[in-house]
Coordinates of C-alpha atoms and ligand atoms in Angstrom, one line a residue:
X197 CA 11.5 -32.0 -36.3
X198 CA 12.0 -31.3 -32.6
X199 CA 9.0 -30.9 -30.2
X200 CA 7.1 -27.6 -30.0
X201 CA 8.6 -25.8 -27.0
X202 CA 6.8 -26.0 -23.3
X203 CA 5.0 -22.4 -23.0
X204 CA 7.3 -21.5 -20.4
X205 CA 10.2 -21.9 -22.8
X206 CA 8.3 -19.4 -25.5
X207 CA 7.9 -17.0 -22.5
X208 CA 11.9 -17.2 -21.7
X209 CA 12.6 -16.5 -25.4
X210 CA 10.5 -13.6 -25.6
X211 CA 12.2 -12.4 -22.2
X212 CA 15.7 -13.0 -23.8
X213 CA 14.8 -11.0 -27.0
X214 CA 13.2 -8.2 -25.1
X215 CA 16.2 -7.7 -22.5
X216 CA 18.2 -4.6 -22.1
X217 CA 22.1 -5.0 -22.9
X218 CA 24.8 -4.7 -20.7
X219 CA 28.7 -5.1 -21.8
X220 CA 29.1 -6.7 -18.2
X221 CA 26.8 -9.6 -19.0
X222 CA 29.2 -12.3 -20.8
X223 CA 26.3 -14.7 -20.9
X224 CA 22.8 -13.8 -19.8
X225 CA 19.7 -16.0 -20.8
X226 CA 20.0 -19.0 -22.5
X227 CA 22.6 -21.1 -20.4
X228 CA 22.7 -22.9 -16.9
X229 CA 23.8 -19.8 -15.6
X230 CA 24.5 -16.2 -16.2
X231 CA 28.3 -15.2 -16.7
X232 CA 29.2 -11.6 -15.4
X233 CA 31.9 -9.4 -15.0
X234 CA 31.7 -8.6 -11.3
X235 CA 32.6 -7.6 -8.8
X236 CA 35.0 -4.9 -9.7
X237 CA 35.9 -4.0 -5.8
X238 CA 36.3 -7.4 -4.7
X239 CA 32.8 -7.1 -2.6
X240 CA 29.2 -7.5 -3.5
X241 CA 26.0 -6.9 -2.2
X242 CA 23.2 -9.5 -2.7
X243 CA 19.7 -9.7 -1.8
X244 CA 16.5 -11.1 -2.5
X245 CA 12.4 -10.4 -1.9
X246 CA 9.4 -12.3 -2.9
X247 CA 6.1 -10.9 -3.5
X248 CA 2.9 -13.5 -3.2
X249 CA -0.3 -12.9 -4.6
X250 CA -3.0 -12.9 -1.8
X251 CA -0.2 -11.6 0.8
X252 CA 1.5 -8.5 -0.8
X253 CA -0.7 -7.6 -3.9
X254 CA -4.1 -8.6 -5.4
X255 CA -4.2 -8.9 -9.0
X256 CA -6.6 -7.4 -9.9
X257 CA -6.7 -4.9 -8.7
X258 CA -3.1 -4.3 -9.1
X259 CA -1.8 -4.6 -12.9
X260 CA 0.9 -7.1 -13.8
X261 CA 3.1 -4.1 -14.8
X262 CA 2.6 -2.8 -11.4
X263 CA 3.5 -6.0 -9.7
X264 CA 6.8 -6.3 -11.7
X265 CA 7.5 -3.0 -11.1
X266 CA 7.1 -3.5 -7.0
X267 CA 8.9 -7.0 -7.3
X268 CA 11.9 -5.1 -8.5
X269 CA 11.5 -2.0 -6.6
X270 CA 11.6 -3.6 -3.5
X271 CA 15.0 -5.1 -4.2
X272 CA 16.2 -2.0 -5.5
X273 CA 15.2 -0.1 -2.2
X274 CA 17.2 -2.9 -0.5
X275 CA 20.4 -2.1 -2.4
X276 CA 19.7 1.4 -2.1
X277 CA 19.5 0.9 1.9
X278 CA 23.3 0.0 1.7
X279 CA 24.0 2.6 -0.3
X280 CA 24.7 0.5 -3.3
X281 CA 24.6 0.5 -7.1
X282 CA 22.2 -2.3 -8.6
X283 CA 23.8 -4.2 -11.0
X284 CA 22.2 -7.8 -12.1
X285 CA 19.0 -9.2 -11.2
X286 CA 17.5 -12.9 -11.3
X287 CA 14.1 -13.5 -11.5
X288 CA 12.2 -16.7 -10.6
X289 CA 8.4 -17.0 -11.3
X290 CA 5.6 -19.3 -10.1
X291 CA 3.0 -18.5 -12.5
X292 CA -0.4 -19.1 -12.1
X293 CA -2.4 -21.1 -14.5
X294 CA -5.5 -18.7 -14.2
X295 CA -3.2 -15.9 -15.7
X296 CA -2.4 -16.0 -19.8
X297 CA 1.3 -15.3 -21.1
X298 CA 0.7 -11.5 -21.4
X299 CA 0.5 -11.5 -17.4
X300 CA 4.0 -12.9 -17.7
X301 CA 5.1 -10.5 -20.2
X302 CA 3.8 -7.3 -18.8
X303 CA 5.5 -8.6 -14.9
X304 CA 8.9 -8.7 -17.2
X305 CA 8.3 -5.4 -18.7
X306 CA 7.7 -3.8 -15.1
X307 CA 10.6 -5.4 -13.9
X308 CA 12.9 -4.9 -16.9
X309 CA 12.0 -1.2 -17.0
X310 CA 12.6 -0.2 -13.5
X311 CA 15.5 -2.0 -13.3
X312 CA 16.9 -0.2 -16.1
X313 CA 16.0 3.0 -14.6
X314 CA 18.4 2.4 -11.7
X315 CA 21.4 0.9 -13.7
X316 CA 20.5 -3.0 -13.3
X317 CA 19.7 -5.9 -16.0
X318 CA 17.9 -8.8 -15.5
X319 CA 20.3 -11.8 -16.4
X320 CA 18.4 -14.9 -15.6
X321 CA 15.7 -16.7 -13.5
X322 CA 13.4 -19.6 -13.5
X323 CA 9.8 -19.8 -14.7
X324 CA 7.4 -22.4 -13.5
X325 CA 3.4 -22.5 -13.5
X326 CA 1.0 -24.5 -11.0
X327 CA -2.5 -24.1 -10.1
X328 CA -1.6 -21.5 -7.1
X329 CA -1.4 -18.1 -6.8
X330 CA 1.2 -15.8 -8.5
X331 CA 5.0 -15.9 -6.8
X332 CA 7.6 -13.6 -7.8
X333 CA 11.0 -13.8 -6.3
X334 CA 13.7 -11.4 -7.4
X335 CA 17.5 -11.8 -6.5
X336 CA 19.4 -8.7 -7.0
X337 CA 23.1 -8.2 -7.1
X338 CA 24.6 -5.1 -6.6
X339 CA 28.4 -2.8 -5.8
X340 CA 28.8 -1.4 -2.6
X341 CA 29.6 2.3 -2.7
X342 CA 33.2 2.8 -2.7
X343 CA 32.8 4.3 0.4
X344 CA 31.7 1.1 1.8
X345 CA 28.1 -0.6 2.7
X346 CA 26.0 1.4 5.2
X347 CA 24.9 -1.0 7.8
X348 CA 22.2 -1.0 10.4
X349 CA 24.7 -1.5 13.1
X350 CA 26.5 1.7 13.0
X351 CA 24.2 4.3 14.7
X352 CA 25.9 5.9 17.8
X353 CA 24.8 7.6 21.1
X354 CA 23.8 11.3 20.0
X355 CA 23.2 10.7 16.4
X356 CA 20.2 12.3 14.7
X357 CA 17.7 10.0 13.3
X358 CA 16.8 11.0 9.7
X359 CA 14.2 10.2 7.2
X360 CA 13.8 11.1 3.5
X361 CA 10.4 12.0 2.0
X362 CA 7.0 11.7 3.5
X363 CA 5.7 8.6 5.5
X364 CA 2.0 6.7 5.8
X365 CA -0.9 5.8 3.7
X366 CA 1.2 4.2 0.9
X367 CA -1.7 1.6 0.4
X368 CA -3.5 4.4 -1.3
X369 CA -1.2 4.2 -4.0
X370 CA 2.5 4.8 -3.2
X371 CA 3.0 1.1 -2.5
X372 CA 3.4 0.5 -6.2
X373 CA 4.5 3.9 -7.6
X374 CA 7.4 4.6 -5.1
X375 CA 10.8 5.4 -6.3
X376 CA 13.4 3.3 -4.6
X377 CA 15.9 6.1 -3.2
X378 CA 19.3 4.4 -5.0
X379 CA 20.5 7.7 -5.8
X380 CA 19.5 9.6 -2.9
X381 CA 21.2 7.1 -0.7
X382 CA 24.5 7.7 -2.7
X383 CA 24.2 11.1 -2.8
X384 CA 23.8 11.1 0.9
X385 CA 26.4 8.9 1.6
X386 CA 29.2 10.8 -0.7
X387 CA 27.7 13.9 1.4
X388 CA 28.0 12.9 5.1
X389 CA 29.0 10.0 7.0
X390 CA 26.2 7.7 7.3
X391 CA 26.3 5.6 10.7
X392 CA 23.4 3.4 10.0
X393 CA 20.7 3.1 7.1
X394 CA 17.8 0.9 6.2
X395 CA 14.9 1.8 3.8
X396 CA 11.4 1.8 5.6
X397 CA 9.2 -1.5 4.3
X398 CA 7.4 -2.3 7.5
X399 CA 6.8 1.4 9.0
X400 CA 9.0 3.9 10.7
X401 CA 8.5 2.5 14.4
X402 CA 9.1 -1.2 13.4
X403 CA 12.1 -0.6 11.7
X404 CA 13.7 1.9 13.6
X405 CA 13.9 -1.4 16.2
X406 CA 16.2 -3.1 13.6
X407 CA 18.7 -0.2 13.8
X408 CA 18.3 0.1 17.7
X409 CA 18.7 -4.0 18.1
X410 CA 21.6 -3.9 15.7
X411 CA 23.5 -1.2 17.1
X412 CA 22.6 -1.9 20.6
X413 CA 21.2 1.6 21.4
X414 CA 18.0 3.4 22.0
X415 CA 16.0 6.3 20.6
X416 CA 13.6 9.4 21.1
X417 CA 11.6 10.0 18.1
X418 CA 9.8 13.6 18.1
X419 CA 6.4 13.0 17.1
X420 CA 6.0 16.6 15.9
X421 CA 8.9 16.4 13.5
X422 CA 7.7 13.1 11.5
X423 CA 6.8 14.1 7.9
X424 CA 3.3 13.0 7.6
X425 CA 2.3 12.3 4.1
X426 CA -0.9 13.9 2.4
X427 CA -1.9 10.1 1.8
X428 CA -1.7 9.4 5.6
X429 CA -4.4 12.4 6.2
X430 CA -6.9 10.5 3.6
X431 CA -7.0 7.3 5.1
X432 CA -10.5 6.2 5.7
X433 CA -10.3 4.7 9.3
X434 CA -10.2 6.3 12.9
X435 CA -6.1 6.0 13.2
X436 CA -4.4 9.3 13.2
X437 CA -2.1 10.6 10.6
X438 CA 0.4 10.4 12.7
X439 CA 0.0 6.6 13.6
X440 CA -0.3 5.9 9.9
X441 CA 3.5 7.7 9.5
X442 CA 4.5 5.5 12.2
X443 CA 3.2 2.4 11.5
X444 CA 1.9 2.0 7.5
X445 CA 4.3 -0.2 5.6
X446 CA 5.8 0.3 2.3
X447 CA 6.8 3.7 2.2
X448 CA 10.4 2.6 0.8
X449 CA 11.9 5.7 2.2
X450 CA 15.5 5.8 3.7
X451 CA 15.9 5.9 7.8
X452 CA 19.6 6.8 8.9
X453 CA 21.5 8.1 11.5
X454 CA 24.4 10.6 11.2
X455 CA 26.3 13.1 13.6
X456 CA 24.2 16.0 14.7
X457 CA 27.0 18.5 12.9
X458 CA 26.2 16.3 9.6
X459 CA 22.4 16.3 10.4
X460 CA 22.8 20.2 10.4
X461 CA 24.5 20.3 7.3
X462 CA 22.0 18.0 5.6
X463 CA 19.1 20.4 6.6
X464 CA 21.3 23.4 5.5
X465 CA 22.4 22.3 2.1
X466 CA 20.7 19.1 1.4
X467 CA 22.7 17.1 -1.5
X468 CA 19.2 15.5 -2.4
X469 CA 16.0 16.6 -4.2
X470 CA 13.7 15.3 -1.8
X471 CA 12.3 16.4 1.7
X472 CA 14.7 15.4 4.6
X473 CA 13.4 15.5 8.3
X474 CA 15.2 15.0 11.6
X475 CA 12.9 12.8 13.6
X476 CA 14.7 12.0 16.6
X477 CA 18.2 11.1 18.6
X478 CA 19.9 8.0 19.4
X479 CA 20.3 7.4 22.7
X480 CA 22.5 5.1 25.0
X481 CA 19.6 3.3 27.1
X482 CA 18.0 0.5 25.0
X483 CA 14.7 1.7 24.6
X484 CA 12.2 3.6 22.1
X485 CA 10.3 6.7 23.1
X486 CA 8.0 9.1 21.3
X487 CA 7.8 12.7 22.8
X488 CA 4.5 13.8 22.0
X489 CA 3.2 17.1 21.1
X490 CA 2.9 18.2 24.9
X491 CA 6.6 17.1 25.5
X492 CA 6.0 13.9 27.4
X493 CA 8.0 10.7 26.7
X494 CA 6.1 7.5 26.1
X495 CA 7.1 4.3 25.2
X496 CA 7.0 3.8 21.8
X497 CA 5.1 0.1 20.9
X498 CA 6.7 -1.7 17.9
X499 CA 4.0 -0.9 15.3
X500 CA 5.2 -2.3 12.4
X501 CA 3.1 -3.0 9.7
X502 CA 2.0 -6.5 9.5
X503 CA 1.6 -8.4 6.1
X504 CA -2.1 -9.3 6.0
X505 CA -4.3 -7.5 3.8
Ligands
ADP127 P1 17.6 -24.8 -16.1 O1 16.6 -26.1 -16.8 O2 19.1 -24.7 -16.7 O3 17.0 -24.1 -14.9 P2 15.8 -23.1 -17.9 O4 14.8 -23.4 -18.6 O5 15.0 -23.2 -16.1 O6 17.1 -23.6 -17.7 O7 15.9 -21.5 -17.9 C1 16.6 -21.2 -19.3 C2 17.2 -19.9 -19.3 O8 16.3 -18.7 -19.2 C3 18.3 -19.8 -18.2 O9 19.3 -19.0 -18.6 C4 17.7 -18.7 -17.2 O10 18.3 -18.1 -16.4 C5 16.5 -18.1 -17.9 N1 15.2 -17.9 -17.5 C6 14.0 -18.7 -16.8 N2 13.1 -17.9 -16.4 C7 13.5 -16.7 -16.3 C8 12.8 -15.3 -15.9 N3 11.9 -15.4 -15.6 N4 13.7 -14.3 -16.1 C9 14.7 -14.4 -16.9 N5 15.4 -15.3 -17.1 C10 14.7 -16.5 -17.1
MG128 MG1 15.2 -23.6 -14.3

Protein backbone atom coordinates (compact mmCIF):
# COMPACT_ATOMS: atom_id res chain seq x y z
CA UNK A 1 0.00 0.00 0.00
CA UNK A 2 1.23 3.48 -0.79
CA UNK A 3 1.41 5.80 2.24
CA UNK A 4 -1.52 8.24 2.51
CA UNK A 5 -0.95 11.48 0.61
CA UNK A 6 0.00 14.74 2.37
CA UNK A 7 -3.03 17.02 2.88
CA UNK A 8 -1.66 19.33 0.15
CA UNK A 9 -1.89 16.47 -2.35
CA UNK A 10 -5.52 15.84 -1.46
CA UNK A 11 -6.21 19.49 -2.08
CA UNK A 12 -4.42 19.43 -5.41
CA UNK A 13 -6.46 16.36 -6.37
CA UNK A 14 -9.61 18.28 -5.47
CA UNK A 15 -8.49 21.25 -7.60
CA UNK A 16 -7.75 18.91 -10.47
CA UNK A 17 -11.22 17.35 -10.38
CA UNK A 18 -12.96 20.72 -10.26
CA UNK A 19 -11.07 22.57 -12.96
CA UNK A 20 -12.55 24.14 -16.05
CA UNK A 21 -11.47 22.22 -19.18
CA UNK A 22 -9.80 23.91 -22.11
CA UNK A 23 -8.88 22.25 -25.43
CA UNK A 24 -5.61 24.21 -25.54
CA UNK A 25 -4.40 22.73 -22.25
CA UNK A 26 -2.74 19.51 -23.40
CA UNK A 27 -1.54 18.68 -19.87
CA UNK A 28 -2.79 20.57 -16.83
CA UNK A 29 -2.44 19.65 -13.16
CA UNK A 30 -0.59 16.40 -12.52
CA UNK A 31 2.80 16.76 -14.13
CA UNK A 32 5.97 18.74 -13.49
CA UNK A 33 4.81 21.50 -15.80
CA UNK A 34 1.71 22.25 -17.82
CA UNK A 35 1.73 21.84 -21.59
CA UNK A 36 -0.36 24.35 -23.52
CA UNK A 37 -0.95 25.35 -27.10
CA UNK A 38 0.20 28.98 -26.98
CA UNK A 39 0.80 31.64 -28.17
CA UNK A 40 -1.04 31.73 -31.44
CA UNK A 41 0.38 35.04 -32.63
CA UNK A 42 4.02 34.49 -31.63
CA UNK A 43 3.71 37.00 -28.79
CA UNK A 44 2.44 36.54 -25.26
CA UNK A 45 1.55 38.60 -22.20
CA UNK A 46 2.68 37.36 -18.77
CA UNK A 47 1.99 39.01 -15.43
CA UNK A 48 2.05 38.11 -11.73
CA UNK A 49 0.54 39.62 -8.61
CA UNK A 50 0.77 38.46 -5.02
CA UNK A 51 -1.70 39.08 -2.17
CA UNK A 52 -0.57 38.90 1.46
CA UNK A 53 -2.85 38.41 4.45
CA UNK A 54 -2.43 41.38 6.78
CA UNK A 55 -1.28 43.64 3.94
CA UNK A 56 -3.82 43.31 1.14
CA UNK A 57 -6.65 41.65 3.06
CA UNK A 58 -7.68 40.31 6.45
CA UNK A 59 -9.38 36.92 6.67
CA UNK A 60 -11.92 37.40 8.24
CA UNK A 61 -13.69 39.72 7.44
CA UNK A 62 -12.87 38.93 3.79
CA UNK A 63 -14.04 35.44 2.85
CA UNK A 64 -11.70 32.98 1.11
CA UNK A 65 -13.91 33.13 -1.99
CA UNK A 66 -13.60 36.92 -2.12
CA UNK A 67 -9.85 36.72 -1.63
CA UNK A 68 -9.50 34.15 -4.40
CA UNK A 69 -11.66 36.24 -6.70
CA UNK A 70 -9.52 39.26 -5.98
CA UNK A 71 -6.19 37.44 -6.39
CA UNK A 72 -7.23 36.36 -9.88
CA UNK A 73 -9.08 39.63 -10.58
CA UNK A 74 -6.04 41.87 -10.08
CA UNK A 75 -4.14 39.76 -12.61
CA UNK A 76 -7.06 39.82 -15.06
CA UNK A 77 -7.04 43.59 -14.67
CA UNK A 78 -3.32 43.70 -15.56
CA UNK A 79 -3.93 41.75 -18.76
CA UNK A 80 -6.92 44.03 -19.47
CA UNK A 81 -4.66 47.05 -19.03
CA UNK A 82 -2.63 45.83 -22.04
CA UNK A 83 -5.87 45.15 -24.01
CA UNK A 84 -5.09 41.45 -23.82
CA UNK A 85 -7.13 38.26 -23.56
CA UNK A 86 -6.38 36.22 -20.40
CA UNK A 87 -5.71 32.52 -21.08
CA UNK A 88 -3.81 30.46 -18.50
CA UNK A 89 -3.20 30.95 -14.78
CA UNK A 90 -0.62 29.42 -12.42
CA UNK A 91 -1.62 29.66 -8.76
CA UNK A 92 0.90 29.45 -5.88
CA UNK A 93 -0.52 29.18 -2.37
CA UNK A 94 1.20 29.64 0.98
CA UNK A 95 -1.62 28.28 3.13
CA UNK A 96 -1.81 29.16 6.79
CA UNK A 97 -1.93 26.24 9.23
CA UNK A 98 -4.55 28.27 11.15
CA UNK A 99 -6.96 27.61 8.29
CA UNK A 100 -8.69 24.35 7.37
CA UNK A 101 -8.76 22.84 3.87
CA UNK A 102 -12.11 24.50 3.14
CA UNK A 103 -10.28 27.84 3.00
CA UNK A 104 -8.05 26.56 0.19
CA UNK A 105 -11.01 25.07 -1.63
CA UNK A 106 -13.03 28.29 -1.47
CA UNK A 107 -9.99 30.31 -2.52
CA UNK A 108 -9.62 28.01 -5.51
CA UNK A 109 -13.31 28.37 -6.41
CA UNK A 110 -13.13 32.16 -6.24
CA UNK A 111 -10.12 32.12 -8.58
CA UNK A 112 -11.48 29.49 -10.94
CA UNK A 113 -14.87 31.15 -11.38
CA UNK A 114 -13.69 34.68 -12.15
CA UNK A 115 -10.98 33.30 -14.48
CA UNK A 116 -13.65 31.37 -16.38
CA UNK A 117 -15.84 34.49 -16.65
CA UNK A 118 -13.03 36.14 -18.58
CA UNK A 119 -11.90 33.16 -20.67
CA UNK A 120 -8.95 31.92 -18.58
CA UNK A 121 -8.25 28.55 -16.94
CA UNK A 122 -5.99 27.46 -14.07
CA UNK A 123 -3.32 25.10 -15.43
CA UNK A 124 -1.10 24.50 -12.40
CA UNK A 125 0.59 25.96 -9.39
CA UNK A 126 2.23 25.12 -6.10
CA UNK A 127 0.71 24.47 -2.67
CA UNK A 128 2.53 24.76 0.65
CA UNK A 129 1.45 25.24 4.28
CA UNK A 130 3.21 27.17 7.00
CA UNK A 131 2.70 28.91 10.36
CA UNK A 132 2.60 32.34 8.74
CA UNK A 133 -0.30 34.19 7.13
CA UNK A 134 -2.02 33.31 3.86
CA UNK A 135 -0.04 34.14 0.71
CA UNK A 136 -1.46 33.84 -2.81
CA UNK A 137 0.45 34.44 -6.00
CA UNK A 138 -1.17 34.22 -9.40
CA UNK A 139 0.78 34.25 -12.65
CA UNK A 140 -1.46 34.95 -15.61
CA UNK A 141 -0.67 34.40 -19.27
CA UNK A 142 -2.60 36.11 -22.03
CA UNK A 143 -2.77 36.86 -25.73
CA UNK A 144 -2.17 40.40 -26.91
CA UNK A 145 -4.89 41.93 -29.06
CA UNK A 146 -4.26 41.48 -32.82
CA UNK A 147 -3.84 45.26 -32.94
CA UNK A 148 -0.96 44.94 -30.46
CA UNK A 149 -0.55 45.52 -26.74
CA UNK A 150 -1.26 48.99 -25.35
CA UNK A 151 1.72 50.18 -23.31
CA UNK A 152 2.16 52.91 -20.69
CA UNK A 153 4.80 54.57 -22.84
CA UNK A 154 2.71 55.78 -25.77
CA UNK A 155 1.05 58.95 -24.43
CA UNK A 156 1.44 61.90 -26.82
CA UNK A 157 1.34 65.64 -26.19
CA UNK A 158 -2.23 66.86 -26.71
CA UNK A 159 -3.80 63.48 -25.86
CA UNK A 160 -6.95 63.38 -23.83
CA UNK A 161 -6.64 61.49 -20.55
CA UNK A 162 -9.67 59.28 -19.98
CA UNK A 163 -10.90 56.86 -17.33
CA UNK A 164 -13.62 54.22 -17.18
CA UNK A 165 -16.12 53.95 -14.34
CA UNK A 166 -16.04 55.86 -11.07
CA UNK A 167 -13.21 56.30 -8.61
CA UNK A 168 -12.66 56.30 -4.85
CA UNK A 169 -13.88 54.55 -1.73
CA UNK A 170 -13.20 51.02 -2.98
CA UNK A 171 -12.47 49.96 0.60
CA UNK A 172 -16.23 50.10 1.25
CA UNK A 173 -16.69 47.00 -0.91
CA UNK A 174 -15.55 47.42 -4.50
CA UNK A 175 -12.04 46.25 -3.62
CA UNK A 176 -13.48 42.72 -3.64
CA UNK A 177 -16.37 43.03 -6.07
CA UNK A 178 -14.66 44.97 -8.89
CA UNK A 179 -15.00 43.81 -12.48
CA UNK A 180 -11.72 43.53 -14.39
CA UNK A 181 -12.21 45.62 -17.54
CA UNK A 182 -11.07 42.89 -19.93
CA UNK A 183 -13.91 43.25 -22.43
CA UNK A 184 -14.02 47.03 -22.24
CA UNK A 185 -10.28 47.40 -22.89
CA UNK A 186 -10.54 45.30 -26.02
CA UNK A 187 -13.64 47.13 -27.23
CA UNK A 188 -11.95 50.49 -26.68
CA UNK A 189 -8.82 49.28 -28.52
CA UNK A 190 -10.95 48.20 -31.48
CA UNK A 191 -12.90 51.46 -31.56
CA UNK A 192 -10.06 53.96 -31.13
CA UNK A 193 -6.29 54.10 -31.29
CA UNK A 194 -5.31 53.86 -27.64
CA UNK A 195 -1.94 55.58 -27.24
CA UNK A 196 -1.28 54.45 -23.66
CA UNK A 197 -3.17 52.58 -20.98
CA UNK A 198 -2.89 51.09 -17.49
CA UNK A 199 -5.26 49.92 -14.79
CA UNK A 200 -5.78 52.06 -11.72
CA UNK A 201 -4.63 50.01 -8.75
CA UNK A 202 -2.88 52.64 -6.62
CA UNK A 203 -5.17 55.62 -7.26
CA UNK A 204 -5.53 57.90 -10.28
CA UNK A 205 -3.00 60.50 -9.10
CA UNK A 206 -0.34 57.93 -8.30
CA UNK A 207 -0.86 55.76 -11.35
CA UNK A 208 -0.98 58.62 -13.85
CA UNK A 209 2.65 59.31 -12.93
CA UNK A 210 3.61 55.92 -14.36
CA UNK A 211 2.20 56.87 -17.77
CA UNK A 212 3.88 60.28 -17.57
CA UNK A 213 7.24 58.79 -16.64
CA UNK A 214 7.16 56.04 -19.23
CA UNK A 215 5.98 58.46 -21.95
CA UNK A 216 8.24 61.40 -20.90
CA UNK A 217 5.35 63.85 -20.81
CA UNK A 218 3.28 65.78 -18.25
CA UNK A 219 -0.44 66.23 -17.57
CA UNK A 220 -3.15 68.62 -16.44
CA UNK A 221 -6.03 66.90 -14.64
CA UNK A 222 -9.38 68.66 -14.37
CA UNK A 223 -10.73 68.24 -10.84
CA UNK A 224 -14.32 68.94 -11.91
CA UNK A 225 -14.23 66.14 -14.51
CA UNK A 226 -13.05 63.32 -12.26
CA UNK A 227 -15.82 60.72 -11.85
CA UNK A 228 -16.27 60.38 -8.11
CA UNK A 229 -17.94 57.17 -6.96
CA UNK A 230 -20.84 57.22 -4.46
CA UNK A 231 -18.55 55.31 -2.06
CA UNK A 232 -16.03 58.17 -2.10
CA UNK A 233 -18.80 60.39 -0.68
CA UNK A 234 -19.51 57.90 2.11
CA UNK A 235 -15.98 57.56 3.46
CA UNK A 236 -16.00 58.08 7.24
CA UNK A 237 -13.11 60.54 7.42
CA UNK A 238 -12.29 64.19 6.82
CA UNK A 239 -10.79 63.82 3.34
CA UNK A 240 -12.92 65.15 0.50
CA UNK A 241 -14.59 62.84 -2.05
CA UNK A 242 -12.22 64.30 -4.69
CA UNK A 243 -9.17 63.35 -2.60
CA UNK A 244 -10.52 59.84 -2.31
CA UNK A 245 -11.16 59.64 -6.05
CA UNK A 246 -7.61 60.81 -6.74
CA UNK A 247 -5.75 58.75 -4.20
CA UNK A 248 -7.68 55.68 -3.08
CA UNK A 249 -6.38 52.44 -4.52
CA UNK A 250 -8.03 49.36 -5.93
CA UNK A 251 -10.49 50.88 -8.36
CA UNK A 252 -9.22 48.63 -11.16
CA UNK A 253 -10.66 50.97 -13.76
CA UNK A 254 -8.79 51.79 -16.98
CA UNK A 255 -6.72 54.95 -17.38
CA UNK A 256 -5.86 55.65 -21.02
CA UNK A 257 -4.93 58.37 -23.48
CA UNK A 258 -6.18 58.97 -27.02
CA UNK A 259 -6.08 61.76 -29.61
CA UNK A 260 -8.68 64.49 -29.01
CA UNK A 261 -10.57 63.32 -32.12
CA UNK A 262 -10.79 59.76 -30.81
CA UNK A 263 -11.67 61.12 -27.36
CA UNK A 264 -14.60 63.05 -28.80
CA UNK A 265 -15.79 59.98 -30.69
CA UNK A 266 -15.56 57.91 -27.52
CA UNK A 267 -17.72 60.35 -25.60
CA UNK A 268 -20.31 60.57 -28.39
CA UNK A 269 -20.63 56.93 -29.39
CA UNK A 270 -18.96 54.90 -26.68
CA UNK A 271 -18.43 51.24 -27.57
CA UNK A 272 -18.62 50.22 -23.90
CA UNK A 273 -21.48 49.96 -21.49
CA UNK A 274 -19.64 51.97 -18.89
CA UNK A 275 -19.16 55.59 -17.97
CA UNK A 276 -16.16 57.14 -19.73
CA UNK A 277 -14.76 60.46 -18.54
CA UNK A 278 -12.34 62.90 -20.08
CA UNK A 279 -10.31 63.95 -17.05
CA UNK A 280 -7.39 65.90 -18.51
CA UNK A 281 -4.74 66.46 -21.16
CA UNK A 282 -1.18 65.39 -21.80
CA UNK A 283 1.29 68.31 -21.95
CA UNK A 284 4.92 68.48 -23.02
CA UNK A 285 6.29 69.88 -19.79
CA UNK A 286 7.08 66.97 -17.49
CA UNK A 287 4.92 67.87 -14.51
CA UNK A 288 1.49 66.97 -13.21
CA UNK A 289 -1.01 69.74 -12.47
CA UNK A 290 -4.55 69.77 -11.10
CA UNK A 291 -7.00 72.38 -12.39
CA UNK A 292 -9.23 73.10 -9.41
CA UNK A 293 -12.88 74.24 -9.49
CA UNK A 294 -11.89 77.95 -9.46
CA UNK A 295 -9.63 77.44 -12.50
CA UNK A 296 -6.28 77.68 -10.75
CA UNK A 297 -3.52 75.20 -11.55
CA UNK A 298 -1.83 73.44 -8.63
CA UNK A 299 0.95 70.87 -8.64
CA UNK A 300 -0.61 67.45 -8.05
CA UNK A 301 1.32 65.47 -5.47
CA UNK A 302 1.87 61.83 -6.10
CA UNK A 303 -0.94 60.68 -3.84
CA UNK A 304 -0.75 57.00 -4.56
CA UNK A 305 -2.41 54.75 -2.06
CA UNK A 306 0.15 52.99 0.10
CA UNK A 307 -0.52 49.38 0.87
CA UNK A 308 -0.92 49.67 4.61
CA UNK A 309 -4.20 48.85 6.29
P1 LIG B 1 6.13 19.36 -8.13
O1 LIG B 1 6.66 18.49 -7.05
O2 LIG B 1 6.47 18.89 -9.50
O3 LIG B 1 6.37 20.81 -7.90
P2 LIG B 1 3.56 19.61 -6.97
O4 LIG B 1 3.31 18.49 -6.05
O5 LIG B 1 3.96 20.93 -6.41
O6 LIG B 1 4.56 19.14 -8.09
O7 LIG B 1 2.25 19.84 -7.84
C1 LIG B 1 1.62 18.76 -8.49
C2 LIG B 1 0.73 19.28 -9.58
O8 LIG B 1 -0.30 20.08 -9.03
C3 LIG B 1 1.42 20.15 -10.59
O9 LIG B 1 0.84 19.91 -11.85
C4 LIG B 1 1.08 21.56 -10.14
O10 LIG B 1 1.10 22.47 -11.24
C5 LIG B 1 -0.31 21.37 -9.57
N1 LIG B 1 -0.64 22.32 -8.48
C6 LIG B 1 -0.07 22.41 -7.27
N2 LIG B 1 -0.66 23.36 -6.52
C7 LIG B 1 -1.63 23.89 -7.28
C8 LIG B 1 -2.59 24.92 -7.09
N3 LIG B 1 -2.67 25.61 -5.95
N4 LIG B 1 -3.44 25.18 -8.10
C9 LIG B 1 -3.36 24.52 -9.26
N5 LIG B 1 -2.50 23.54 -9.51
C10 LIG B 1 -1.64 23.21 -8.54
MG1 LIG C 1 5.57 22.10 -6.53
